[in-house]
Coordinates of C-alpha atoms in Angstrom, one line a residue:
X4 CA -124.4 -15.5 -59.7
X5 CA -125.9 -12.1 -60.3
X6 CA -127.8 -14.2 -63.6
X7 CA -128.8 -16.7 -61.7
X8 CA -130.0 -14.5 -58.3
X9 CA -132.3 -12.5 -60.8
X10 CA -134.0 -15.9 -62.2
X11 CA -134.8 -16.9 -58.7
X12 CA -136.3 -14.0 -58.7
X13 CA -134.2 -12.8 -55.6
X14 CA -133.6 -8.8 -54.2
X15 CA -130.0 -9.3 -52.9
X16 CA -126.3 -9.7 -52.9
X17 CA -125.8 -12.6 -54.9
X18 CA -122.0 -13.2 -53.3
X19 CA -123.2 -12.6 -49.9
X20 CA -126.5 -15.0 -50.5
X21 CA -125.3 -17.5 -52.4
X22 CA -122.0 -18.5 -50.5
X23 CA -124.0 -18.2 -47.2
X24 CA -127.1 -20.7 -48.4
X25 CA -124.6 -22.7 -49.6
X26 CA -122.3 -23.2 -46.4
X27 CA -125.5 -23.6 -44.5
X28 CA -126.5 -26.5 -47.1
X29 CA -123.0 -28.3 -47.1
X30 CA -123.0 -28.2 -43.4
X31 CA -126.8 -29.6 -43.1
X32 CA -125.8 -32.8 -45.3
X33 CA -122.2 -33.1 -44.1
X34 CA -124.3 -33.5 -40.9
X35 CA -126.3 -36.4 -42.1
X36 CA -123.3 -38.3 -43.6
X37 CA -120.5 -37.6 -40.7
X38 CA -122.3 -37.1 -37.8
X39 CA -119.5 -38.7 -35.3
X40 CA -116.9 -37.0 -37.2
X41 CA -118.3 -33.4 -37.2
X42 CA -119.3 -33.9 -33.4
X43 CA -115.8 -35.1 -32.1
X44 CA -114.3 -32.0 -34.2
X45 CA -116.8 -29.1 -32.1
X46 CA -115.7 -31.2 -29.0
X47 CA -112.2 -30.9 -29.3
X48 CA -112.5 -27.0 -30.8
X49 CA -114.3 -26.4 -27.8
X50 CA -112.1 -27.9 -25.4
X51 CA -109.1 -25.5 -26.8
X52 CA -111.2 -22.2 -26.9
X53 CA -112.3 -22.8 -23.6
X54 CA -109.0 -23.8 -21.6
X55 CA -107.1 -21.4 -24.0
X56 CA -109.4 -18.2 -24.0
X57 CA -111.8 -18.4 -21.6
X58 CA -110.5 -15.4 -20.2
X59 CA -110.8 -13.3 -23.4
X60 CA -114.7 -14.2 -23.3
X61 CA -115.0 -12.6 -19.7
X62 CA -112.7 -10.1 -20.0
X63 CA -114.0 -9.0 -22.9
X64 CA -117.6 -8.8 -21.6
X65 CA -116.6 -6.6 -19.3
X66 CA -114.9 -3.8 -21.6
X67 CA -118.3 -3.7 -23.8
X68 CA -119.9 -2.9 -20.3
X69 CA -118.1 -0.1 -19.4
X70 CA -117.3 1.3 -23.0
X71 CA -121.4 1.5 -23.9
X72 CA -121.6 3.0 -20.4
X73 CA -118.5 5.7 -20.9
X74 CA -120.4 6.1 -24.6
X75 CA -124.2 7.1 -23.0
X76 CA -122.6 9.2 -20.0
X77 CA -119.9 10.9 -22.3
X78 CA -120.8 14.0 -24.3
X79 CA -121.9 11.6 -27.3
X80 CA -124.8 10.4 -25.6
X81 CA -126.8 13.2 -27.0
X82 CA -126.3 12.0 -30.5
X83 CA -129.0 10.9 -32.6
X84 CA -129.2 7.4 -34.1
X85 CA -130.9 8.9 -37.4
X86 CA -131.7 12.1 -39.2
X87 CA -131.2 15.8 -37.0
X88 CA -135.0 15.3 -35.7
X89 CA -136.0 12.3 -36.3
X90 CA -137.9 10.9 -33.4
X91 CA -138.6 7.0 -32.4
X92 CA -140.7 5.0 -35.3
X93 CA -141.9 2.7 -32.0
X94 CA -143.6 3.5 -28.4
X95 CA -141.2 2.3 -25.5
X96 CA -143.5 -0.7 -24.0
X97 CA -143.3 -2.3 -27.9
X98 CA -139.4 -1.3 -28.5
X99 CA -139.3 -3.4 -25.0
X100 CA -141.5 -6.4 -25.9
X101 CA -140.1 -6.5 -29.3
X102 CA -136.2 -6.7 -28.7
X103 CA -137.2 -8.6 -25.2
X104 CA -139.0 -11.5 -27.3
X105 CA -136.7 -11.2 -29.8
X106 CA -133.7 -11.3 -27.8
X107 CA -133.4 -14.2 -24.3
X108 CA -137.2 -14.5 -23.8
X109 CA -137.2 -18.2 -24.6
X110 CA -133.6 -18.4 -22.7
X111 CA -135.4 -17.1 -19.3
X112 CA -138.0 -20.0 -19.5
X113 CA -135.4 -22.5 -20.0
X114 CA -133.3 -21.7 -17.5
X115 CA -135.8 -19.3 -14.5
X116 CA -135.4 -22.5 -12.3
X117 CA -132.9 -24.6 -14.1
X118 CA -130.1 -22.0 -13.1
X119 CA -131.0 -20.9 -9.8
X120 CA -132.0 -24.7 -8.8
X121 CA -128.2 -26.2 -10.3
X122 CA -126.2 -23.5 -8.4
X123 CA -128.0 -24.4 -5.4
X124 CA -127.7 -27.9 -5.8
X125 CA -124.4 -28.0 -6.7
X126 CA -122.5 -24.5 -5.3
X127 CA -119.5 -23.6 -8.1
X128 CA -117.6 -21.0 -5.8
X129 CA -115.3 -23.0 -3.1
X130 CA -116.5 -23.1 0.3
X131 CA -120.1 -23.0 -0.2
X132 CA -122.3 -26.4 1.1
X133 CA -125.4 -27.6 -1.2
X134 CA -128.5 -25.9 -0.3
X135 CA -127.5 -23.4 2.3
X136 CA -128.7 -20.4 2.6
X137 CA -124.9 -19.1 1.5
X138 CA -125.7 -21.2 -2.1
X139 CA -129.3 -19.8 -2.4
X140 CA -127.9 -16.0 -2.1
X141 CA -124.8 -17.4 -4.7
X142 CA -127.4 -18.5 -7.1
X143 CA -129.3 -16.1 -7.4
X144 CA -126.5 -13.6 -8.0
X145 CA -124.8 -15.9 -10.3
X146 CA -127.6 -16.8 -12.3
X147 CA -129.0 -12.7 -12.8
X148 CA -125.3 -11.9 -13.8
X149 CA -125.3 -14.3 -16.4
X150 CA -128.7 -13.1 -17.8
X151 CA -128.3 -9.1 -17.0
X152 CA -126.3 -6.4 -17.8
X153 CA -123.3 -8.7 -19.4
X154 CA -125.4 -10.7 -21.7
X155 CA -127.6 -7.2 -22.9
X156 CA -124.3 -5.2 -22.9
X157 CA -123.4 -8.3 -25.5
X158 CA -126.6 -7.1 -27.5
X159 CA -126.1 -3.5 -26.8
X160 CA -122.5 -3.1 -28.5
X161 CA -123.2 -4.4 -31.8
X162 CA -127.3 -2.8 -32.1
X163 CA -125.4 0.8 -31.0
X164 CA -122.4 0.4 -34.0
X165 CA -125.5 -1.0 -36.7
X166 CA -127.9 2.1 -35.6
X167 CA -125.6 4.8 -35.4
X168 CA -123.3 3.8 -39.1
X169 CA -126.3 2.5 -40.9
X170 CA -129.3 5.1 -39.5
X171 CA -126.8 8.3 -39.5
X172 CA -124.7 7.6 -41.8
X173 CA -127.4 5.7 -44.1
X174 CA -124.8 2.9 -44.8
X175 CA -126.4 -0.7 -46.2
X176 CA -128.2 -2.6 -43.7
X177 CA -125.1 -4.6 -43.1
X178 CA -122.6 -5.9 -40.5
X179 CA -119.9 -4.6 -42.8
X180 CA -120.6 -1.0 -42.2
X181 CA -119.9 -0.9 -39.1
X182 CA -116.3 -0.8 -40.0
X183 CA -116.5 1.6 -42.3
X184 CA -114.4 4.1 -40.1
X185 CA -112.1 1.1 -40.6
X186 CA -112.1 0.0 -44.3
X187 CA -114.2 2.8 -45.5
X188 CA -115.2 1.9 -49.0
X189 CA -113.7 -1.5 -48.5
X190 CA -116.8 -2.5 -46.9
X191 CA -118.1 -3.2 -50.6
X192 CA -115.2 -5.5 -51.5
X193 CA -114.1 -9.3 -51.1
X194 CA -113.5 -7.7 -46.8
X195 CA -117.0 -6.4 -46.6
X196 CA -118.4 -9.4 -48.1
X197 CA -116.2 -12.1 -45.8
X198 CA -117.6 -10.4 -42.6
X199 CA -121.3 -10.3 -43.7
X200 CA -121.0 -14.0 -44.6
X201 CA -119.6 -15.3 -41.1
X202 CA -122.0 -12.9 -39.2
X203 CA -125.0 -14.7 -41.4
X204 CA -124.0 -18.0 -40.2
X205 CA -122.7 -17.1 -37.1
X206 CA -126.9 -16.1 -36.4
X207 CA -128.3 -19.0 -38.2
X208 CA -126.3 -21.3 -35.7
X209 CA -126.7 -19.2 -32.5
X210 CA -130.8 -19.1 -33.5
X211 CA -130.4 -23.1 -34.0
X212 CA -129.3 -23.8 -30.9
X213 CA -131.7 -21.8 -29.1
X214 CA -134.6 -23.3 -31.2
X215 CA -133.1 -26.7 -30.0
X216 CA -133.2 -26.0 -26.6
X217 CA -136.8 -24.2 -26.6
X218 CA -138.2 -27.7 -28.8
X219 CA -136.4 -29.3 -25.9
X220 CA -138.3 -27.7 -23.5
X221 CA -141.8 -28.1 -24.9
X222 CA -141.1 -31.3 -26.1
X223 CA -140.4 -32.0 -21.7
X224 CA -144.2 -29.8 -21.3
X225 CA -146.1 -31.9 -23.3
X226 CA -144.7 -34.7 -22.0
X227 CA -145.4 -33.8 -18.8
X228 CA -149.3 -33.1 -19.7
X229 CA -150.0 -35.8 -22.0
X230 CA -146.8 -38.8 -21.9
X231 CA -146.1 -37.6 -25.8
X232 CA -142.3 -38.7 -24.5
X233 CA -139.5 -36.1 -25.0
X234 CA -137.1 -38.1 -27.5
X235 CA -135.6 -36.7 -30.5
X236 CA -138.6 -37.5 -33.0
X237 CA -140.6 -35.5 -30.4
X238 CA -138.5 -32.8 -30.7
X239 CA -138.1 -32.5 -34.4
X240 CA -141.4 -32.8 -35.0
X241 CA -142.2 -30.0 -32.8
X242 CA -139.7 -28.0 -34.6
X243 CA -141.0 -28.8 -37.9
X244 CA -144.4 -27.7 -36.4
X245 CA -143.6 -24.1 -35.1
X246 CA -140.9 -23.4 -38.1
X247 CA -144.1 -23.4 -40.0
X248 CA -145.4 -20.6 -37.7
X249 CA -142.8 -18.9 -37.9
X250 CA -142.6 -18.3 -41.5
X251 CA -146.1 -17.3 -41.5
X252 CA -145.4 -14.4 -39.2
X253 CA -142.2 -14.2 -41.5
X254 CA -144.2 -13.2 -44.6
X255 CA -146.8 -11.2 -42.4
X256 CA -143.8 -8.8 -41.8
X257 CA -142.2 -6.8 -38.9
X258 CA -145.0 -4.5 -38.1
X259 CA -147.6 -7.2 -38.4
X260 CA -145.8 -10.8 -37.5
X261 CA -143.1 -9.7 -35.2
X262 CA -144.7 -7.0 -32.9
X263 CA -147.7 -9.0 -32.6
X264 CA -145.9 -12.2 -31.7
X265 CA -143.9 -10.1 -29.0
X266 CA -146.7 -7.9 -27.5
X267 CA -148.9 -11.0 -26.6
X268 CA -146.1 -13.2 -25.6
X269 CA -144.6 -10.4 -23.2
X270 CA -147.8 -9.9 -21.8
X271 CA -148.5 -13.6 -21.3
X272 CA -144.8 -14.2 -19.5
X273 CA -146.0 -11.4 -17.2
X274 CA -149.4 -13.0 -16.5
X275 CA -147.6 -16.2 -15.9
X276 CA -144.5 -14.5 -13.2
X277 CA -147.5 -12.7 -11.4
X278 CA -149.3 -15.9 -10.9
X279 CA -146.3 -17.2 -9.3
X280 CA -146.0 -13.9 -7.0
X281 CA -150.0 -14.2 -5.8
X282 CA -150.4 -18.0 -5.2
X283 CA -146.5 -18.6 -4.1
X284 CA -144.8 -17.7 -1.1
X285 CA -145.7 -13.8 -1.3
X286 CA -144.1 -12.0 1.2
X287 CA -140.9 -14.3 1.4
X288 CA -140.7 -13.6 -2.9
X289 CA -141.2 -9.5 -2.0
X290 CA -138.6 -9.7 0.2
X291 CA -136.3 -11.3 -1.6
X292 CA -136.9 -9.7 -4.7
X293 CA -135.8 -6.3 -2.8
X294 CA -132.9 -8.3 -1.3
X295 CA -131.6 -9.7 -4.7
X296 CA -130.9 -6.0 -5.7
X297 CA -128.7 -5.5 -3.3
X298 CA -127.5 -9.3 -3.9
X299 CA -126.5 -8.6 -7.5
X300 CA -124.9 -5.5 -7.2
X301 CA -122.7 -6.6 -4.1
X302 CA -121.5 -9.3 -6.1
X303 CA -121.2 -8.2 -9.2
X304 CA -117.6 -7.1 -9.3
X305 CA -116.6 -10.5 -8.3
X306 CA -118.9 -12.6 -10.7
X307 CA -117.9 -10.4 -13.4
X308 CA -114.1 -11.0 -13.0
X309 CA -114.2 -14.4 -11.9
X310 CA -112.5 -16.7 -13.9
X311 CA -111.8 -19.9 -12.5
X312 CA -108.4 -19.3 -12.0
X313 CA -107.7 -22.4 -9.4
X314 CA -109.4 -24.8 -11.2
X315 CA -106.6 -26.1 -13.0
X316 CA -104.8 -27.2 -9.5
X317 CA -107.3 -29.7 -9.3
X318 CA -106.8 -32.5 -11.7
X319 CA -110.5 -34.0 -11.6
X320 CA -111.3 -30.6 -13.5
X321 CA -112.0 -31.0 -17.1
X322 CA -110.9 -28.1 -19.1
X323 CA -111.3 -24.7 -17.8
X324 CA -113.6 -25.6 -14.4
X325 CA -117.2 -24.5 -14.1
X326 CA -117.1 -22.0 -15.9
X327 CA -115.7 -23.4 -19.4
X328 CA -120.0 -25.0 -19.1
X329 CA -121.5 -21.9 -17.8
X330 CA -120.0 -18.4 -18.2
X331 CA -117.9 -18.7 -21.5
X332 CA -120.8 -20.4 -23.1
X333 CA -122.7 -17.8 -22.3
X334 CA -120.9 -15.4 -23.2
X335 CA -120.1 -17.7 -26.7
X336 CA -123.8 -18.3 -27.3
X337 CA -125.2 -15.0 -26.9
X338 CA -122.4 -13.3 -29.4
X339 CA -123.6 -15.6 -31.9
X340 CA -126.9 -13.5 -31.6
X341 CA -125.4 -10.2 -31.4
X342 CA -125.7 -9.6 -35.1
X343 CA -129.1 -10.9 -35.4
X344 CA -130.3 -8.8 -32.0
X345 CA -128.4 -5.9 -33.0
X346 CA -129.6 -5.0 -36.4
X347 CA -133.1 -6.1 -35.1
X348 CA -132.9 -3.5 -32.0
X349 CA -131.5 -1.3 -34.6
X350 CA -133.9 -1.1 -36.4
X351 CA -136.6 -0.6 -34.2
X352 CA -134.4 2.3 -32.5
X353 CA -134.4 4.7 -35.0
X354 CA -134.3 8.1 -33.9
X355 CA -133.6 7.4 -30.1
X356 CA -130.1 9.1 -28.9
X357 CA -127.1 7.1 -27.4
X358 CA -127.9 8.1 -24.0
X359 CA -131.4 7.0 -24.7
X360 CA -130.4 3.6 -26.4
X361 CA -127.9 2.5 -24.2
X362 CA -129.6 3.1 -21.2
X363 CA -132.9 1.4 -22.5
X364 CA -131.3 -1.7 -24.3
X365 CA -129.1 -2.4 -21.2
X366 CA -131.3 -1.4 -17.9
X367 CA -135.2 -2.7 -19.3
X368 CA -134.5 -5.7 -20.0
X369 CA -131.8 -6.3 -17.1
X370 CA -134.6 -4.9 -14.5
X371 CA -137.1 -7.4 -16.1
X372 CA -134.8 -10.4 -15.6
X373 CA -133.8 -9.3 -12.4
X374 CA -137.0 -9.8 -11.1
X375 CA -137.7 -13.0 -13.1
X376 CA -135.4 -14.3 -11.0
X377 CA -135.9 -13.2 -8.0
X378 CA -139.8 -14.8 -8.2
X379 CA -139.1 -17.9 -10.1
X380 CA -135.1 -18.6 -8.5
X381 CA -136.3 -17.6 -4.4
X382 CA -139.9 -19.8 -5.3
X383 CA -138.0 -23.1 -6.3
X384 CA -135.6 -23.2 -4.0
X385 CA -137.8 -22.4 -1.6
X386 CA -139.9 -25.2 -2.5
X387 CA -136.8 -27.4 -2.6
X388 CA -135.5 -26.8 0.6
X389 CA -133.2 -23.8 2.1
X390 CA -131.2 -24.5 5.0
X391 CA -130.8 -27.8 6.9
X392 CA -134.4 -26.8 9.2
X393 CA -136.4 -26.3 6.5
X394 CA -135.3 -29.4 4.4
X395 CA -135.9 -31.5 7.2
X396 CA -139.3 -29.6 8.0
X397 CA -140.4 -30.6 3.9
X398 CA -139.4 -34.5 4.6
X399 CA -139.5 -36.1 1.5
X400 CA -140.6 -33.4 -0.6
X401 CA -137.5 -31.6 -0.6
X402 CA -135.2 -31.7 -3.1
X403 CA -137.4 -32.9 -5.5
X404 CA -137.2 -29.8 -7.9
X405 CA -133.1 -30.2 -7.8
X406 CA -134.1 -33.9 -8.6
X407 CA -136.0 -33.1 -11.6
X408 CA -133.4 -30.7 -13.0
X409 CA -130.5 -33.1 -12.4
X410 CA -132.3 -35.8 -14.5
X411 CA -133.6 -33.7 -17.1
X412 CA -133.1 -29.4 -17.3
X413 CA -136.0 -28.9 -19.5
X414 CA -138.6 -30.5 -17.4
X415 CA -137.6 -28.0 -14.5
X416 CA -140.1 -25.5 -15.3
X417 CA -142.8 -27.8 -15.3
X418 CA -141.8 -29.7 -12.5
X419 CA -141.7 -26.3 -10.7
X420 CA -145.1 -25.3 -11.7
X421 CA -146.2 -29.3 -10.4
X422 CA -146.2 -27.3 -6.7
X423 CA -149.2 -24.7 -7.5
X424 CA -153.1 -25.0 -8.3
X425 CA -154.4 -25.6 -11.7
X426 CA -151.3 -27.4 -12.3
X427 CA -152.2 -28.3 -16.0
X428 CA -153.7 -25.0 -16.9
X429 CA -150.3 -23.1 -16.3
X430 CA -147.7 -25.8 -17.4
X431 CA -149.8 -25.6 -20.6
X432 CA -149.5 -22.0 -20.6
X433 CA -146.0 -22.4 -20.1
X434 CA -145.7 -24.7 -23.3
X435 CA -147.4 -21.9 -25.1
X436 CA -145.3 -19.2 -24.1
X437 CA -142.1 -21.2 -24.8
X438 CA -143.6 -21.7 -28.4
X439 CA -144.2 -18.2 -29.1
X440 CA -140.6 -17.0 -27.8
X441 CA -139.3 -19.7 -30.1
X442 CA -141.5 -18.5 -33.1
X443 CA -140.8 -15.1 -32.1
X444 CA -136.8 -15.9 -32.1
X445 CA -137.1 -17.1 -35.5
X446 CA -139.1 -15.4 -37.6
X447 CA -136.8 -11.8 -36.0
X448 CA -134.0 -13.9 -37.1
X449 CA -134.7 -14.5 -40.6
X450 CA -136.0 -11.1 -41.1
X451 CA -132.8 -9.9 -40.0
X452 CA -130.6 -12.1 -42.1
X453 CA -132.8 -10.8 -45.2
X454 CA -131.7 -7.7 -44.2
X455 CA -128.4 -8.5 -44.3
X456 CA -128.6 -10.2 -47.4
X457 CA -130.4 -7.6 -49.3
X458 CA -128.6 -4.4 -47.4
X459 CA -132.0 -2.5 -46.9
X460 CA -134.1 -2.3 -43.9
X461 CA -137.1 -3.4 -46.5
X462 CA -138.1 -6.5 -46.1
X463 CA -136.8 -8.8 -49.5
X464 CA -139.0 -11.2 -51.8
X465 CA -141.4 -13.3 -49.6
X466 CA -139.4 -16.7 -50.6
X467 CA -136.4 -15.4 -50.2
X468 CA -137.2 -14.7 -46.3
X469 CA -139.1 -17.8 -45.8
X470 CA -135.6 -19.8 -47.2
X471 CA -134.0 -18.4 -44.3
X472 CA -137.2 -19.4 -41.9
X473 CA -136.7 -22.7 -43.3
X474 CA -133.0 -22.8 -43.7
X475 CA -133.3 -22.0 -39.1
X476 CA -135.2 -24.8 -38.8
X477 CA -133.5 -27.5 -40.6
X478 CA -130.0 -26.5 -39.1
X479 CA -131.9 -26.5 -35.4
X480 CA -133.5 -30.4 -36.4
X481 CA -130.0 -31.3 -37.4
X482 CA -128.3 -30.1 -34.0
X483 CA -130.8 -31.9 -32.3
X484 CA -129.7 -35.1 -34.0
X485 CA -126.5 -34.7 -33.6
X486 CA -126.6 -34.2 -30.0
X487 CA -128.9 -37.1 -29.6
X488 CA -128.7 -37.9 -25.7
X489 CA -126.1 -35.7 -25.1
X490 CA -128.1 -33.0 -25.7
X491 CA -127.3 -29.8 -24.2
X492 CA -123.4 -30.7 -24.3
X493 CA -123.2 -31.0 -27.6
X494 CA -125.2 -28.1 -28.7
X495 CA -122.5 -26.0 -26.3
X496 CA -119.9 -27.4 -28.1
X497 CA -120.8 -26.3 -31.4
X498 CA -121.8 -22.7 -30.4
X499 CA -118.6 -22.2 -28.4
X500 CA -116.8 -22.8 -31.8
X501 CA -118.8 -20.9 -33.3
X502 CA -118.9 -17.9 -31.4
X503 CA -115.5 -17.1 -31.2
X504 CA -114.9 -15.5 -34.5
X505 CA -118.2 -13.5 -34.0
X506 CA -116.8 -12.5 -30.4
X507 CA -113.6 -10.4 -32.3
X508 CA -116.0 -9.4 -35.0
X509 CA -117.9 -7.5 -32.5
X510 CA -114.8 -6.2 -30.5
X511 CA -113.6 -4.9 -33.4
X512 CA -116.3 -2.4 -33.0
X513 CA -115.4 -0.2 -30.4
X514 CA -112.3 1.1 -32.2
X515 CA -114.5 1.9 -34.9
X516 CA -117.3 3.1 -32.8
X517 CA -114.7 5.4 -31.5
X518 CA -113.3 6.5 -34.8
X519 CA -116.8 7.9 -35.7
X520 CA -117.8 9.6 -32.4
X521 CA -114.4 11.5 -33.2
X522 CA -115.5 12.9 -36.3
X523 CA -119.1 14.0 -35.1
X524 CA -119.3 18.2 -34.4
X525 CA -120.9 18.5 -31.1
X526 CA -118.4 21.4 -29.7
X527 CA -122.3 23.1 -30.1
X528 CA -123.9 21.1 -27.0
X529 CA -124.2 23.3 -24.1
X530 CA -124.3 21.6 -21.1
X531 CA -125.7 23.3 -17.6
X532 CA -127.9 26.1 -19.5
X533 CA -131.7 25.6 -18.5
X534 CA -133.9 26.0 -21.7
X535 CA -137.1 28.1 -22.0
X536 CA -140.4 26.0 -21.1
X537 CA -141.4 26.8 -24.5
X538 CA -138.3 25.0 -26.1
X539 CA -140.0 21.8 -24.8
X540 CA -142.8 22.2 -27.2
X541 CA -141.1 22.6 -30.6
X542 CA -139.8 19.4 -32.2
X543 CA -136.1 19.2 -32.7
X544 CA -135.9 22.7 -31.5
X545 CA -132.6 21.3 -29.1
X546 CA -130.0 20.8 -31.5
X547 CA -128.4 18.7 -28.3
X548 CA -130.5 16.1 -29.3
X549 CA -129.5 15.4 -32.7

């Protein structure tokens, strides 16, 4: 393999590339031939993980949650991810916009009304009525916990274990070393290699899916503005189209493709949620963006422990309950990212300390969709109708939002946006946004899977990182064919399956998170003692810091 890497002309592990590219390739054509048979097989794996280990997902959740918090509060937060000294390579608004875009950007389009509007439409905890003011608090609170700290503390665990083993300890640029503490120089061997591999295709399916769902999306846009139709040609076609872009920003680079892509499309989502603020229902959104804080913390203990426990009395379930569709393939879905997200915010985190990391990675992005929510959740179902007054007040109009998102959940957004001026103008800006989160998503992908390929945070040969552009795209077109009109079902199915050996990959990494705190010499830190005002102006003066 080594031979036959270096006549490709190709800067990596052959083991690691060659059996990865060659899953990926076996599954892409067993696709085309057995498309029934591979589709009943993720249905019925994901009908076992789900009823059998549900709970693992959201119990599991929860102790990444509180170990990355015990790890930033403990006396290790004040250890550098780097070199003693080092300081960040990246200013915080583009360490924010980059791992933002690169992380659920394209996930918060899809789903800013979808969510809110299907909770309120159809209320999953017992006892709650449709469309009460009871469901419209519930979905709110539901929806931000599935999006906020639980789904970053999911991108948090693994981007803390990659920068602190692979920037401090200057380990490859793999999954592998994380587990060094672990298997030490077994991370090298047939182990090392095994891990790197499923992580690798564990990304390139959790990336597929979300490119699926994002084509999906603008597919239901420009449908909406021009009656292109929304089929599966549609779809493919617009996933060929902005595959190509991505690989463009792919051989442009990190510096030059990725932050470029993420500053302009962070700016542009803002634009577009402060549009929605000025010309919606301003003071009732104000309001209840100040009340969803205190909505999301109230019921965050319950959400977060929830699990459904009582649906299994009730025959008509299928499953697990609600949550087996919502929470655990979450949960499922976002793991498969971890690696990808992780080694991404990894590397644009060098230098920043665990206190500074943890806290960043979890609370910026939690804050920002927080308030996404809060405009774009309280402004639909406002427009749909909250209480039994004010849906009789709206007459036929209301409902007509849950309407849209029962017959089709990517056309919500648009249908959402049919209630404000210049209609046109901001659903196509809404199309646009959507393709630049989705160009964004993969072009940070398949930088990141170089990376892992090659073991180096430099970038490897330009085709060898456009394969991997390409290699996203073709598994996300054949996804979309094989969930045909089943569409968002099937695409749960498959990354449910797929995301559970990535889930104990990544819980595997607290033990040996722990393993390598223990070793670190910080008996030095003072803690209490008020430093000179002078201290403050020499660089890595503070040896607390390193």
């Amino acid at each position: 393999m080594e031979h036959l890497a270096r006549r490709l002309g190709l800067r990596t592990d052959p083991t690691i590339f060659f059996i990865s590219a060659g899953v990926t390739i076996v599954f892409v054509i067993a696709l085309v031939l057995f498309p029934e048979g591979i589709g009943d097989a993720f249905a019925a794996g994901r009908s076992w993980i789900v009823t059998n280990l549900g709970w693992f997902f959201i119990l599991g959740v929860n102790v990444w949650l509180g170990f990355l918090i015990w790890a930033a509060a403990s006396r290790h937060g004040h250890i550098r991810l780097g070199p003693k000294g080092e300081r960040p390579e990246y200013s915080n608004l583009s360490w924010f916009t980059m791992l933002f875009a690169g992380g659920i950007g394209t996930v918060l389009m899809f789903w800013g009304v979808a969510e809110p509007i299907s909770h309120f439409s159809a209320p999953p905890l017992p006892g709650v009525e449709a469309y009460t003011e009871e469901a419209a608090r519930d979905a709110i609170s539901i929806a931000i916990y599935h999006l906020g700290l639980h789904t970053w503390a999911i991108f948090t665990l693994p981007g803390l274990a990659f920068a602190y083993f692979i920037n401090r300890y200057d380990l490859p640029v793999r999954v592998s070393s994380v587990f060094y503490p672990l298997l030490r120089d077994g991370i090298h061997g047939p182990i090392g290699k095994a891990i790197d591999i499923v992580a690798i295709l564990g990304t390139l399916f959790g990336v597929a899916v979300s490119l699926g769902l994002g084509s999906s999306q603008i597919a239901a846009g420009l449908d909406a503005l021009f009656g292109t139709g929304d089929g599966t040609v549609v779809q493919v076609a617009i996933l060929a189209v902005l595959t190509l872009v991505a690989i463009g920003s792919i051989v442009a680079g990190l510096d030059k493709g990725v932050k470029l892509l993420s500053n302009l499309n962070i700016g542009m989502a803002v634009a577009l949620m402060v549009f929605v603020l000025v010309t919606g229902s301003t003071l009732f959104l104000l309001r209840g963006l100040v009340e969803t804080f205190g909505l999301y913390f109230e019921n965050l203990p319950r959400l977060a422990f929830w699990n459904d426990m009582l649906a299994n009395e009730n025959p008509g379930n299928d499953d697990w309950g609600w949550q087996g569709s919502w929470t655990v393939f979450y949960w499922a879905w976002t793991v498969t990212w971890s690696p990808f997200i992780g080694l991404f915010v990894a590397r644009i985190s060098r230098g920043r300390t665990i206190r500074e990391f943890v806290f960043g990675v979890l609370g910026a992005p939690s804050l920002f969709t927080l308030v996404w929510f809060a405009i774009f959740g309280w402004q639909a179902m406002e427009f749909d109708g909250i209480g039994l007054a004010a849906r009789e007040a709206l007459g036929d109009s209301a409902g007509q939002i849950s309407a849209a998102v029962a017959d089709s959940i990517p056309l919500a957004m648009f249908a959402f946006f049919e209630h404000f001026p210049f209609t046109p103008v901001v659903q196509g800006l809404a199309v646009v946004i959507v393709a630049i989160f989705f160009a964004t998503s993969s072009d940070s992908a398949s930088l990141v899977v170089d990376m892992l390929c090659t073991g180096t945070p430099t970038p490897g040969p330009t085709h060898q990182r456009v394969f991997w552009g390409a290699a996203e795209g073709l598994v996300a077109a054949m996804l979309i064919v094989l969930a045909g009109e089943a569409g968002l079902t099937a695409l749960q199915q498959v990354i449910t399956v797929v995301g559970l050996p990535i889930f104990i990959l990544c819980s595997m990494m607290i033990p040996s998170l722990i393993r390598g705190f223990a070793q670190e010499d910080i008996d030095h830190v003072n803690v209490g003692t008020r430093p000179e005002l002078d201290s403050f102006a020499r660089s890595g003066a503070d040896d607390a810091g390193t």
